[in-house]
Coordinates of C-alpha atoms and ligand atoms in Angstrom, one line a residue:
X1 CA -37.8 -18.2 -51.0
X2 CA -35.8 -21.3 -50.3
X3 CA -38.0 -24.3 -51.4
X4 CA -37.8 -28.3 -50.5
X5 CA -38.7 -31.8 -52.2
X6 CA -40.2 -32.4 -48.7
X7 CA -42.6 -30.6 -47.2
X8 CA -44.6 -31.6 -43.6
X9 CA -47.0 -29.6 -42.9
X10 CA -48.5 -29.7 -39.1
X11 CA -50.8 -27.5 -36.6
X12 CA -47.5 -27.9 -34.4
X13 CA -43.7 -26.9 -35.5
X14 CA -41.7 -29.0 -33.4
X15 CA -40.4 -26.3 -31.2
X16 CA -43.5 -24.3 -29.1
X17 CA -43.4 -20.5 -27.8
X18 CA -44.6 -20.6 -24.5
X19 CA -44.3 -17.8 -22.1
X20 CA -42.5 -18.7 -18.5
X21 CA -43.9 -16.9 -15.6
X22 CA -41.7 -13.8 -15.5
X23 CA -43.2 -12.9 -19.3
X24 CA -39.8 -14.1 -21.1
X25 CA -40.0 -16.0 -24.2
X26 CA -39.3 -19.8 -24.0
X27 CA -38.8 -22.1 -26.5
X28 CA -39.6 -26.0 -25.4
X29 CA -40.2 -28.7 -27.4
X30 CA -43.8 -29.1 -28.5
X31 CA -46.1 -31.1 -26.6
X32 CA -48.0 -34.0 -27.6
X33 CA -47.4 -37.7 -29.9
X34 CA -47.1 -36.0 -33.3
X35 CA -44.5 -33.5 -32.8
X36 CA -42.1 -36.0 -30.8
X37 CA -42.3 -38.7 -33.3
X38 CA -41.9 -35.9 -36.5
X39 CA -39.1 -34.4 -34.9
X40 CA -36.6 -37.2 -34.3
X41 CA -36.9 -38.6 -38.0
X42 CA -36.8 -34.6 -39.5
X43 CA -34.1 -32.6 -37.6
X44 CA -31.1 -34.1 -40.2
X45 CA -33.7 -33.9 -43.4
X46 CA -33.9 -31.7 -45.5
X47 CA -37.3 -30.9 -45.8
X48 CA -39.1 -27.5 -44.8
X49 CA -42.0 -27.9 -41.7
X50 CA -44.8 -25.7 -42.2
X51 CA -46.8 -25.0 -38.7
X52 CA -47.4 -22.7 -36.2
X53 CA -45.2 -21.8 -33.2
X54 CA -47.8 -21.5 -30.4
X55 CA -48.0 -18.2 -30.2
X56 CA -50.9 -15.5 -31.4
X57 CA -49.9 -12.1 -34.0
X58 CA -47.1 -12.3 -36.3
X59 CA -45.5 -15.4 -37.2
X60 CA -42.0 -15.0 -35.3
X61 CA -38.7 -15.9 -37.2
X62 CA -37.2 -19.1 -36.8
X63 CA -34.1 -20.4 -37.8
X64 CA -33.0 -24.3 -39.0
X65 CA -33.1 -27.1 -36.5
X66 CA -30.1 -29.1 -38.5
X67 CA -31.0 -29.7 -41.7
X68 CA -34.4 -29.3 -41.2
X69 CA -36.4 -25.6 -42.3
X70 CA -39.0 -24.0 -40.2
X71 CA -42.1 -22.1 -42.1
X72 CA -44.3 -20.8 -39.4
X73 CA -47.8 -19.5 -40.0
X74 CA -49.6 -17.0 -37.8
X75 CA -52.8 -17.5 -36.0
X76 CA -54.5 -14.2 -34.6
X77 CA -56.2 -15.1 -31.1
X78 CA -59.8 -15.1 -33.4
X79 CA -58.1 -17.8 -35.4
X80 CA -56.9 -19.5 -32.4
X81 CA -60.4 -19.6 -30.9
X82 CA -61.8 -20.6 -34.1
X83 CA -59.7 -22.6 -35.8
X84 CA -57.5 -24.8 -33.5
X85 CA -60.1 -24.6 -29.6
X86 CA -62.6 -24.5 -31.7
X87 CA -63.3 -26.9 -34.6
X88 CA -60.5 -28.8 -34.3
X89 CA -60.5 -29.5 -30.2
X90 CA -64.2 -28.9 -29.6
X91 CA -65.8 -30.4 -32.4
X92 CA -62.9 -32.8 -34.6
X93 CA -61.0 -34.3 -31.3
X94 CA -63.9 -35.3 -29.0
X95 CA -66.3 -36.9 -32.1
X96 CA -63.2 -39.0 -33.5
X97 CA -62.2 -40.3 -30.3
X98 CA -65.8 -41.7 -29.9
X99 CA -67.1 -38.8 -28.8
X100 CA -66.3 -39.6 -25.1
X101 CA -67.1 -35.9 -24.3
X102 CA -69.9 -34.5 -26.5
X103 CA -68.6 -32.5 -29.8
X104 CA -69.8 -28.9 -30.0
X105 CA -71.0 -28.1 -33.0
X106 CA -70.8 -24.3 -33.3
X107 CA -71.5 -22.6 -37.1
X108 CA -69.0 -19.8 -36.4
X109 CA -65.9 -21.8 -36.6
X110 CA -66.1 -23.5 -39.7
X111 CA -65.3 -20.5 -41.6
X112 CA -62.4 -20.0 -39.4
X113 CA -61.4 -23.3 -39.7
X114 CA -61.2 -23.3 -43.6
X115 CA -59.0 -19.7 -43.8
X116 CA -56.7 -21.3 -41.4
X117 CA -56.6 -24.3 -43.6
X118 CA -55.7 -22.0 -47.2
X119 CA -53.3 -20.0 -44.9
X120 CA -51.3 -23.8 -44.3
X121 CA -51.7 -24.8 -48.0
X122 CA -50.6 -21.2 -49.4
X123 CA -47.3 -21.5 -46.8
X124 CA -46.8 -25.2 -48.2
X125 CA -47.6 -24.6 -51.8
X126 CA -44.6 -21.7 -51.2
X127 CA -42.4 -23.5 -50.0
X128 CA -42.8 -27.2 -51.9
X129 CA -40.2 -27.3 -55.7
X130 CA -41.8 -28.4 -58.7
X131 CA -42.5 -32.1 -58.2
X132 CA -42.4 -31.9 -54.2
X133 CA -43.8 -34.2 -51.8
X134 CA -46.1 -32.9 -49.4
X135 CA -46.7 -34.9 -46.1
X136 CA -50.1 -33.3 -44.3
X137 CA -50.2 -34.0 -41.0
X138 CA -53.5 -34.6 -38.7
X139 CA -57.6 -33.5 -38.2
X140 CA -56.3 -29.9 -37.7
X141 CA -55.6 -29.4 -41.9
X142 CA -58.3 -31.7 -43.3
X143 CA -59.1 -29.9 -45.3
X144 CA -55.3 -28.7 -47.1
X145 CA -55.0 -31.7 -49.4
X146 CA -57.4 -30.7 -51.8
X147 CA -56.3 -26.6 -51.0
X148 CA -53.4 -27.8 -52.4
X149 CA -53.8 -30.1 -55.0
X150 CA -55.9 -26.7 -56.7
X151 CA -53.1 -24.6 -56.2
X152 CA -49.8 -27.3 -57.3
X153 CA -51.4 -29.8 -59.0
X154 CA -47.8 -31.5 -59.2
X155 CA -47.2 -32.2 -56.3
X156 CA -47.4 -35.1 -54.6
X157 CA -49.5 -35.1 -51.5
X158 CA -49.7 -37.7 -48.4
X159 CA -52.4 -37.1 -45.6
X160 CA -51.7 -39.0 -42.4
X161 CA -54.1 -38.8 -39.3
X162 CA -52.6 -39.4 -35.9
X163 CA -56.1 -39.9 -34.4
X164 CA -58.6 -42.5 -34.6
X165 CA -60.7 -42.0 -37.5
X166 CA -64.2 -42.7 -36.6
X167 CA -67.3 -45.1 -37.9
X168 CA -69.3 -44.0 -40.4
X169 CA -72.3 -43.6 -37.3
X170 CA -70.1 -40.7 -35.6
X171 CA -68.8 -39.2 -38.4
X172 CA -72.5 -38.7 -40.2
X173 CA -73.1 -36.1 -37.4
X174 CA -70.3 -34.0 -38.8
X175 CA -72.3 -30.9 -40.6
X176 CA -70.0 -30.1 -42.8
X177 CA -68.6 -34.2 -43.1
X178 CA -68.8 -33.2 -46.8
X179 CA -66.4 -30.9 -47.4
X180 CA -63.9 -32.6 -44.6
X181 CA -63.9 -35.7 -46.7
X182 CA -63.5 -33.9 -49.9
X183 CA -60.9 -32.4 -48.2
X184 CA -58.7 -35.3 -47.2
X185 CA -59.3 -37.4 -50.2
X186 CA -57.6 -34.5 -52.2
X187 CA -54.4 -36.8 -51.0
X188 CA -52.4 -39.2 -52.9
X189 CA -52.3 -41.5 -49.9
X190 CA -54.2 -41.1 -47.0
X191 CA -52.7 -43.0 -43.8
X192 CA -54.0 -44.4 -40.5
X193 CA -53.3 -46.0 -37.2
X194 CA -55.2 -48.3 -37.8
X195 CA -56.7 -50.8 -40.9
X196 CA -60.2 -50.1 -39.4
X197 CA -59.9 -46.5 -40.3
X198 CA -59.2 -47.1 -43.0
X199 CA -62.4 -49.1 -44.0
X200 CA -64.3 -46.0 -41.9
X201 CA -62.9 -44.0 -44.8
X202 CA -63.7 -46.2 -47.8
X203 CA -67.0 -46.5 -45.9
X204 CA -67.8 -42.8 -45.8
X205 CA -66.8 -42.5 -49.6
X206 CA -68.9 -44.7 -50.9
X207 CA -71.8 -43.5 -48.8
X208 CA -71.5 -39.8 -49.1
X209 CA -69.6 -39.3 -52.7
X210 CA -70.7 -42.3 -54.4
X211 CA -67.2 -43.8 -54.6
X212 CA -65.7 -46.8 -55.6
X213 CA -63.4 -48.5 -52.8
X214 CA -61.2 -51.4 -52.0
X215 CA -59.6 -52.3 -49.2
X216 CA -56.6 -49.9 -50.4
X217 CA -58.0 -47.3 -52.3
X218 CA -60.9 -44.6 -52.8
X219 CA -62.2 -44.2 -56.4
X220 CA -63.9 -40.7 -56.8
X221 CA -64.7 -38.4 -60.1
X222 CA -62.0 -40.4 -61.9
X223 CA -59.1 -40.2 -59.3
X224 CA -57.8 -42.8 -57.0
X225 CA -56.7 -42.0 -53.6
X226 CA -54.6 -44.9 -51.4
X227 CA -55.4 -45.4 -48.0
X228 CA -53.7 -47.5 -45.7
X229 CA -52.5 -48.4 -42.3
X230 CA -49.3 -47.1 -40.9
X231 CA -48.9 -47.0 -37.0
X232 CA -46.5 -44.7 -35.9
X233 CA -43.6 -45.0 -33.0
X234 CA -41.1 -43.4 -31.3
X235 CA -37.5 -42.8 -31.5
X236 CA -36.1 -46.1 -29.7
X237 CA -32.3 -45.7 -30.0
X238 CA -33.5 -41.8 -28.3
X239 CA -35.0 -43.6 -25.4
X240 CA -32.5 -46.4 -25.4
X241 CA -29.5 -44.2 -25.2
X242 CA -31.2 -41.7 -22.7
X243 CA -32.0 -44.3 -20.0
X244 CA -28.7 -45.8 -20.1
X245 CA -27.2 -42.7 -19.3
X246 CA -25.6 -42.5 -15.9
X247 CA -27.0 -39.5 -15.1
X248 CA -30.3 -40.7 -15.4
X249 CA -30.1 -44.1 -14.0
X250 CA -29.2 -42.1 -11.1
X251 CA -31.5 -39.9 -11.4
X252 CA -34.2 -42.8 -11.5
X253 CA -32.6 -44.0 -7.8
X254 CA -33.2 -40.7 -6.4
X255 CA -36.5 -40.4 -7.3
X256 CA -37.5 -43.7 -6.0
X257 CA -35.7 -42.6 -2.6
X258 CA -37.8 -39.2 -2.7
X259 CA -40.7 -41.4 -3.0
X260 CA -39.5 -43.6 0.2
X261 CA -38.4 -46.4 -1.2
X262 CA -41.9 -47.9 -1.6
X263 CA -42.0 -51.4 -2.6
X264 CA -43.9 -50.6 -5.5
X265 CA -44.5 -47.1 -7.9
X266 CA -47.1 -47.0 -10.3
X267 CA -46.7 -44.1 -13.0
X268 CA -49.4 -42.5 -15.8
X269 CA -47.4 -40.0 -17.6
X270 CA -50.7 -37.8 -20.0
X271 CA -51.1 -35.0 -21.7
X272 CA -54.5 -33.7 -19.4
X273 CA -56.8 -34.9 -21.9
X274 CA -60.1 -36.2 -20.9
X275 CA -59.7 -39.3 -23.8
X276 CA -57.0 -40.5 -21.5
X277 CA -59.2 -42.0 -18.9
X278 CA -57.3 -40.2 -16.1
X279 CA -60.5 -40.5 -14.0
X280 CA -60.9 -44.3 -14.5
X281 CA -57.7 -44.9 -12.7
X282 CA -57.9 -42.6 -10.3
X283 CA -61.1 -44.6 -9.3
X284 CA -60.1 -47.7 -9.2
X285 CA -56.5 -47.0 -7.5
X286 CA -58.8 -45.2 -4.6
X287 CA -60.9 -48.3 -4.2
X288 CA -58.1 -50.7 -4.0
X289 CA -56.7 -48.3 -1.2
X290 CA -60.4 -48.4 0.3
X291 CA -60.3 -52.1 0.0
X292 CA -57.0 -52.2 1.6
X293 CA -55.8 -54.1 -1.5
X294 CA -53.2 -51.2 -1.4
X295 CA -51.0 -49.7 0.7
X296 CA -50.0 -46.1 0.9
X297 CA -46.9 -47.2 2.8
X298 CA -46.0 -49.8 0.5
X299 CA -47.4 -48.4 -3.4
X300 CA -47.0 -44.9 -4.4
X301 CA -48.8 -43.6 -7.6
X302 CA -47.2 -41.1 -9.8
X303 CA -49.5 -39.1 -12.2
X304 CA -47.6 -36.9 -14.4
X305 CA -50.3 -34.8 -16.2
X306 CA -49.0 -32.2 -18.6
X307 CA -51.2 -29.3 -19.3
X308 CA -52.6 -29.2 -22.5
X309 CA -55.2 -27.1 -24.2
X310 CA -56.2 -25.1 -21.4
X311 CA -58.2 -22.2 -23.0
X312 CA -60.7 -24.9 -23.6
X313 CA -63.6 -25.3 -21.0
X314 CA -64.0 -29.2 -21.1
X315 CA -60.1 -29.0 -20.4
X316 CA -60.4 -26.4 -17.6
X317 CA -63.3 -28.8 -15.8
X318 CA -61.0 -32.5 -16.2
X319 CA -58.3 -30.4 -14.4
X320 CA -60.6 -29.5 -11.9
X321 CA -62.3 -32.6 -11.2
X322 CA -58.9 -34.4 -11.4
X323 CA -57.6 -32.0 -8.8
X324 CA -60.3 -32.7 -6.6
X325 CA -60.2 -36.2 -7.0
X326 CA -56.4 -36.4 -6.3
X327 CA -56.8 -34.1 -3.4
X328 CA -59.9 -36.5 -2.1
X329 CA -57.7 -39.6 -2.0
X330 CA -55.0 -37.7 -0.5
X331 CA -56.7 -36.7 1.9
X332 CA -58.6 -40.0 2.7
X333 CA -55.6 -42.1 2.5
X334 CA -52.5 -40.1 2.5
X335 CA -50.5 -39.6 5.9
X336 CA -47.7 -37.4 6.9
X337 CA -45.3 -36.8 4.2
X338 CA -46.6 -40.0 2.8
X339 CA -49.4 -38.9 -0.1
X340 CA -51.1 -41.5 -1.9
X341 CA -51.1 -39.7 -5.1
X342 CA -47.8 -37.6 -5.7
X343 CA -49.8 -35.3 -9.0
X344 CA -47.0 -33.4 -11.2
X345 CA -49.0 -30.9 -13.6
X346 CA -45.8 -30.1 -15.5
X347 CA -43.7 -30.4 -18.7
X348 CA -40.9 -32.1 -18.4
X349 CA -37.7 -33.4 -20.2
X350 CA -37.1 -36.4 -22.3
X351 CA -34.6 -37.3 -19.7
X352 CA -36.3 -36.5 -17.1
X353 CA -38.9 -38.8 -18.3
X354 CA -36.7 -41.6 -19.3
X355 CA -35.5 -41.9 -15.4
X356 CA -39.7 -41.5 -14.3
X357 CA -40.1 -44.3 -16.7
X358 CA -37.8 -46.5 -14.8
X359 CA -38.7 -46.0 -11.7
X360 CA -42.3 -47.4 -12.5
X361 CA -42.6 -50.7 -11.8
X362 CA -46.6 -50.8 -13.4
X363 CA -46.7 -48.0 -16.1
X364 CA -50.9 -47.2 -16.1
X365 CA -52.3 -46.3 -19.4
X366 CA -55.8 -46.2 -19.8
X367 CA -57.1 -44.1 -22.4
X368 CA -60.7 -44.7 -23.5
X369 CA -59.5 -43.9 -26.8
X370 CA -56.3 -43.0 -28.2
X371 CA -55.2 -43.3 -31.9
X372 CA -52.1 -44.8 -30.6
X373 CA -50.2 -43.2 -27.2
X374 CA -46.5 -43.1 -28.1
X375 CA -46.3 -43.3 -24.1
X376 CA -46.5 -46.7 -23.7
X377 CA -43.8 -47.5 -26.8
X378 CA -41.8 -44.7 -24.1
X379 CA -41.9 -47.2 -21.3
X380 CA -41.0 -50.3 -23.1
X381 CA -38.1 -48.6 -24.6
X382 CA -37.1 -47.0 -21.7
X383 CA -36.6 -50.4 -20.1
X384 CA -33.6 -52.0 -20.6
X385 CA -33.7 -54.3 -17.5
X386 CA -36.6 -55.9 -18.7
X387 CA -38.1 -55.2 -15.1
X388 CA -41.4 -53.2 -15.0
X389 CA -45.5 -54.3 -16.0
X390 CA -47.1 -52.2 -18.6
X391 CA -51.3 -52.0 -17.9
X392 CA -52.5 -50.9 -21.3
X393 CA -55.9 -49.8 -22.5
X394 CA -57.3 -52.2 -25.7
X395 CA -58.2 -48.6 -26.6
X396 CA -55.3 -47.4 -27.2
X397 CA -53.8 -48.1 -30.9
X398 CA -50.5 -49.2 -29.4
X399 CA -52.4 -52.0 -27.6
X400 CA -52.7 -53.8 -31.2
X401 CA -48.6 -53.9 -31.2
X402 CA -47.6 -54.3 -27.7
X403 CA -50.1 -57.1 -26.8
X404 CA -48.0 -58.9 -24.4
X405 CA -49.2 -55.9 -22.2
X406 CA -51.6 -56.5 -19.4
X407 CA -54.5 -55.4 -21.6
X408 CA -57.6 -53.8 -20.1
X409 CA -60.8 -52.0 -20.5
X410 CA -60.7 -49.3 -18.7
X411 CA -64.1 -48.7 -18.5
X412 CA -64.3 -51.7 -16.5
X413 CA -63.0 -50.3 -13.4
X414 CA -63.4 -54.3 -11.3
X415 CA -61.7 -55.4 -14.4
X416 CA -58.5 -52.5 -14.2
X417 CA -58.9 -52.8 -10.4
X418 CA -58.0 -56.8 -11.2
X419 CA -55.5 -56.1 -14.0
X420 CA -53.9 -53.4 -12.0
X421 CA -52.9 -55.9 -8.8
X422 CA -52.3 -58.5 -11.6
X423 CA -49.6 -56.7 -12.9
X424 CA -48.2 -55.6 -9.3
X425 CA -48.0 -59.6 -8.3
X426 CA -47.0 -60.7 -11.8
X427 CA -43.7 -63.0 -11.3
X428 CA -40.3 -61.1 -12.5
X429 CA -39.7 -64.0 -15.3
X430 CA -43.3 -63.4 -16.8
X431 CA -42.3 -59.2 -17.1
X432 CA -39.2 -60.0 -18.7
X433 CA -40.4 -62.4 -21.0
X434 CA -43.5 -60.2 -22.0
X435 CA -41.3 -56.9 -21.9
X436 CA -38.4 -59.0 -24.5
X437 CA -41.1 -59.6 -27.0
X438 CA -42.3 -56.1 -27.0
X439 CA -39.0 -54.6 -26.9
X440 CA -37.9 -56.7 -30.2
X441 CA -41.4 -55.4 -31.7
X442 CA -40.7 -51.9 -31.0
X443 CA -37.0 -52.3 -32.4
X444 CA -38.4 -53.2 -35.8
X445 CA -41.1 -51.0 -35.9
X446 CA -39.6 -47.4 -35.0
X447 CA -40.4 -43.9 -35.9
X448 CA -38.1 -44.7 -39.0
X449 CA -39.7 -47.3 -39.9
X450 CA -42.5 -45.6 -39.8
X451 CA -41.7 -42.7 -42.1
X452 CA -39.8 -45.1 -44.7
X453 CA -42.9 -47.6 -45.1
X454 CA -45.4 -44.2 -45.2
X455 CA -43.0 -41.9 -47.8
X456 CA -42.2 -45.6 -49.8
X457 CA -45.8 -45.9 -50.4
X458 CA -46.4 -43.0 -51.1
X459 CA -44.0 -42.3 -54.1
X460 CA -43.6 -46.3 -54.7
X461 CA -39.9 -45.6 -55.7
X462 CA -38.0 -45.3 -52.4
X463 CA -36.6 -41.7 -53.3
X464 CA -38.4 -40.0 -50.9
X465 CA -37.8 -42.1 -48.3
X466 CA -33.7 -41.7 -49.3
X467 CA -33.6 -38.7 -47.9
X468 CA -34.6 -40.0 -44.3
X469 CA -31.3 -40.6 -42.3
X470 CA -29.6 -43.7 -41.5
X471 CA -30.7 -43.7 -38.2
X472 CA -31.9 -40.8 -35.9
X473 CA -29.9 -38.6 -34.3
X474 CA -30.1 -39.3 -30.4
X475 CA -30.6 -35.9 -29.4
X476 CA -32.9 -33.5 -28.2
X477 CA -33.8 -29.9 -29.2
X478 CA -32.5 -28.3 -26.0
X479 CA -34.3 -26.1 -23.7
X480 CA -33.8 -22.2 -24.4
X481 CA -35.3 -20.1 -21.3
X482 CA -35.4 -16.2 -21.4
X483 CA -33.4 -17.0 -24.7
X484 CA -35.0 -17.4 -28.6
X485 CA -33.5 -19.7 -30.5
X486 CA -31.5 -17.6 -32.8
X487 CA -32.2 -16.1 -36.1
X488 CA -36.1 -15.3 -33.8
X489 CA -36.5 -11.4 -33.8
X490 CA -35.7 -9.3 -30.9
Ligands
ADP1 P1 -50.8 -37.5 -27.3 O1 -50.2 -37.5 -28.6 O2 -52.3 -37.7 -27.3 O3 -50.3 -36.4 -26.4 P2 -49.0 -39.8 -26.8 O4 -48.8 -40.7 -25.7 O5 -49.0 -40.4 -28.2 O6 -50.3 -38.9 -26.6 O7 -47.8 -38.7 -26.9 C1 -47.4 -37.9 -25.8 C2 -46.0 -37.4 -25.9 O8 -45.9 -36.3 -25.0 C3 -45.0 -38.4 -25.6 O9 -43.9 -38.3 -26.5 C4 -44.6 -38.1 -24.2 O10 -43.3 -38.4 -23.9 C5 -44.8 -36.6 -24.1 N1 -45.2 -36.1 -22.8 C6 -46.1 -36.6 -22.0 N2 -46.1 -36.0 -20.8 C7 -45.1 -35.1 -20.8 C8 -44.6 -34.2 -19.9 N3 -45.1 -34.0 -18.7 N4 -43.6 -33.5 -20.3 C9 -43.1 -33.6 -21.5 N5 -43.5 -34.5 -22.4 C10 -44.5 -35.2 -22.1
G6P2 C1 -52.2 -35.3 -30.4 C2 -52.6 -34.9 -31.8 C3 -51.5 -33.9 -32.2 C4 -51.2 -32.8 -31.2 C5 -51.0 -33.4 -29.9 C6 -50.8 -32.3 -28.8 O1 -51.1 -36.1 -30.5 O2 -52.7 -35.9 -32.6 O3 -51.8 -33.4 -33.5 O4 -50.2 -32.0 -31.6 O5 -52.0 -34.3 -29.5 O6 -51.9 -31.5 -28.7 P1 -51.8 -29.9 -29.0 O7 -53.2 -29.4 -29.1 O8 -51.0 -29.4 -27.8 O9 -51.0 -29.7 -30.3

């Protein structure tokens, strides 16, 4: 068994098994904030990821993406039902993102739940050498800190959560809040968007284990656990490089020509997740066509909605409604090859996105809650012209960094309605100077940044945070159809 001094151990591995229509195995890159940002700082470490491939049965072989070791685990479809729809996305997402759609609480999982959770510490205490740093990632493995501080008490273990970590109020409903928050405080350092989640923690501590907290750390039966916020970002130089490649500046000209040459497109690029206030927009973009504020001739809306968890029903019925909506204001306002709404339900490539992000001239993100939304940092990196208005949800934990942003509350839908034709009239000299800003913030603050401030403060002496590259390596996993990625059994 080949073994690491860094270990990260996430639900997702960065590359995801899906099967393409004909039944063929294809490997894409995994969906969602956490696996993008991971990726681009791991592929040229050498550190071993622990997670599962997205599959159900056996765990499939998987060979080295550069320097960087893949560990899958297996999840049986019980598990998957259990474990990851379940208690994670039924009850964990929807109550820490403010419980915008009502948690399930449902006693069968939580068993599940907790196996799944040794299964991740057993595969990580495997793989981690004496001494290892271990760098948990998310609400899905709560509970694998403390799993593995019991099995390898020498290692050193971190515990980041890419999701908003809730008040005290919400997270009191949680029947088994006990146990969860044992669970994470069996980190070294446990790291947050935000410093309000942290507090949250230190909060719940005090309240439900009698601990002793600062701002910074969590004093319980004699140990002390660091918290701390870290907000995590994106690979700039990635998005730099890929939209000021020919290819897809190009290809960001021919989309705005399939479009008509409007004089204005306005893009939401989601995973279909109802925390991302899809809905929101979609109302207030169909009342300023009612109001004739908008134009279908002159303003197109893109809204690029990749699937995401689809086994699970509250996803199934946003996709519905969201389908129904888009197809009402189609139909209401759309005319003849012109559609008011042009709704892509796919996955698509980073460079593919990169040219989508420079065609927008308003980029529309409205979550009702988001623990950051690497999206927006997208956008703003995306755009090297300085050109383009970014609406932004105060929501969203991005919206604390890029605040020269037209900031909204989407909940307000006369306020994004407002904000929305705002940003359409704003003068090009305002977008560039408010785009500059945030561009020079994001070019500090990258996804190496991240992981250098989070590993440094975790091990204090830098070491760990040594073996992060130089810089990241500008390229993407590419995209294997019909085809495993080798060293995957035939
Ligand atoms: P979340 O983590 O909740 O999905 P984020 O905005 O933080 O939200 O991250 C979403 C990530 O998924 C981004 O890196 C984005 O580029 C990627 N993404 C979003 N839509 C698509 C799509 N249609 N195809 C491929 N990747 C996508
Ligand atoms: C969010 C979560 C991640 C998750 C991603 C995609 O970013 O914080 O942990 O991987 O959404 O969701 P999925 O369920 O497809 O992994």
């Amino acid at each position: 068994m080949r073994q690491s001094s860094l270990v990260v151990v996430a639900n997702r591995l960065p590359l995801d098994d899906n099967a393409a229509p004909d039944g063929a195995c294809e490997w894409r890159r995994s969906p969602g904030g956490l696996a993008s940002a991971l990726h681009a700082i791991l592929q040229p470490t050498p550190a071993t990821w622990v997670g599962w491939a997205g599959g159900v049965g056996p765990a499939p072989a998987m060979s080295d993406i550069g320097s960087l070791r893949l560990r899958p685990v297996s999840l049986t479809e019980d598990e998957l039902r259990g474990y990851y729809e379940g208690f994670a996305n039924s009850t964990l997402w929807p109550l820490y993102h403010d419980a915008v759609q009502q948690p399930v609480f449902n006693r069968d999982w939580w068993e599940t739940y907790r196996m799944v959770n040794q299964r991740f510490a057993d595969a990580a205490a495997e793989v981690a050498e004496e001494g290892a740093a271990v760098w948990v990632q998310d609400y899905h493995l709560s509970l694998v800190p403390e799993m593995l501080r019991d099995l390898r008490p020498d290692l050193l273990i971190g515990f980041f959560v890419h999701v908003p970590f809730p008040p005290p109020e919400l997270f009191m409903q949680l029947p088994r809040r006990v146990e969860l928050l044992r669970g994470m405080l069996g980190a070294d350092l446990v790291g947050f968007q935000r410093e309000q989640a942290a507090h949250n923690i230190a909060q719940l501590a005090r309240k439900l284990l009698g601990a002793v907290v600062t701002d910074d750390a969590i004093t319980v039966e004699g140990r002390t656990v660091r918290t701390g916020a870290f907000p995590v970002s994106i690979d700039v130089a990635e998005m730099r490089a890929l939209a000021s490649r020919p290819d897809v500046v190009g290809q960001a000209k021919q989309l705005r020509h399939d479009l008509g040459q409007p004089k204005r497109v306005l893009l939401s690029v989601d995973r279909l997740d109802y925390t991302k206030g899809i809905e929101h927009r979609l109302t207030a973009y169909s009342e300023l066509l009612r109001d004739g504020y908008v134009k279908v001739r002159d303003t197109v809306m893109v809204q690029v909605a990749v699937p995401s968890r689809e086994r699970v029903e509250s996803y199934r019925d946003l996709r519905d409604r969201i389908e129904g909506e888009v197809g009402r204001i189609n139909g209401e306002y759309g005319r003849v090859g012109e559609p008011a709404i042009h709704y892509l339900n796919q996955p698509f490539d980073r460079s593919q996105l990169a040219a989508l992000y420079q065609t927008a001239d308003v980029m529309v993100v409205t979550p009702l809650r988001d623990g950051m939304n690497l999206v927006a940092k997208e956008f703003v990196a995306a755009r090297e012209d300085g050109a383009g208005a970014l609406v932004l949800s105060e929501f969203a934990g991005s919206a604390a960094e890029l605040e020269q942003a037209f900031l909204v509350n989407p909940h307000d839908v006369d306020g994004l309605k407002e904000t929305l034709l705002r940003a359409m009239e704003a003068e090009p000299a305002d977008l560039e100077a408010r785009m500059t800003a945030m561009r020079r913030h994001l070019t500090r603050h990258d996804i190496l940044a991240w992981a250098r401030a989070y590993l440094t403060a975790l091990d204090h002496t830098g070491r760990l945070a040594e073996q992060l590259p130089a810089d990241t390596p500008r390229r993407r996993v590419p995209r294997q159809r019909s085809a495993p990625p080798p060293g995957k059994d035939q």
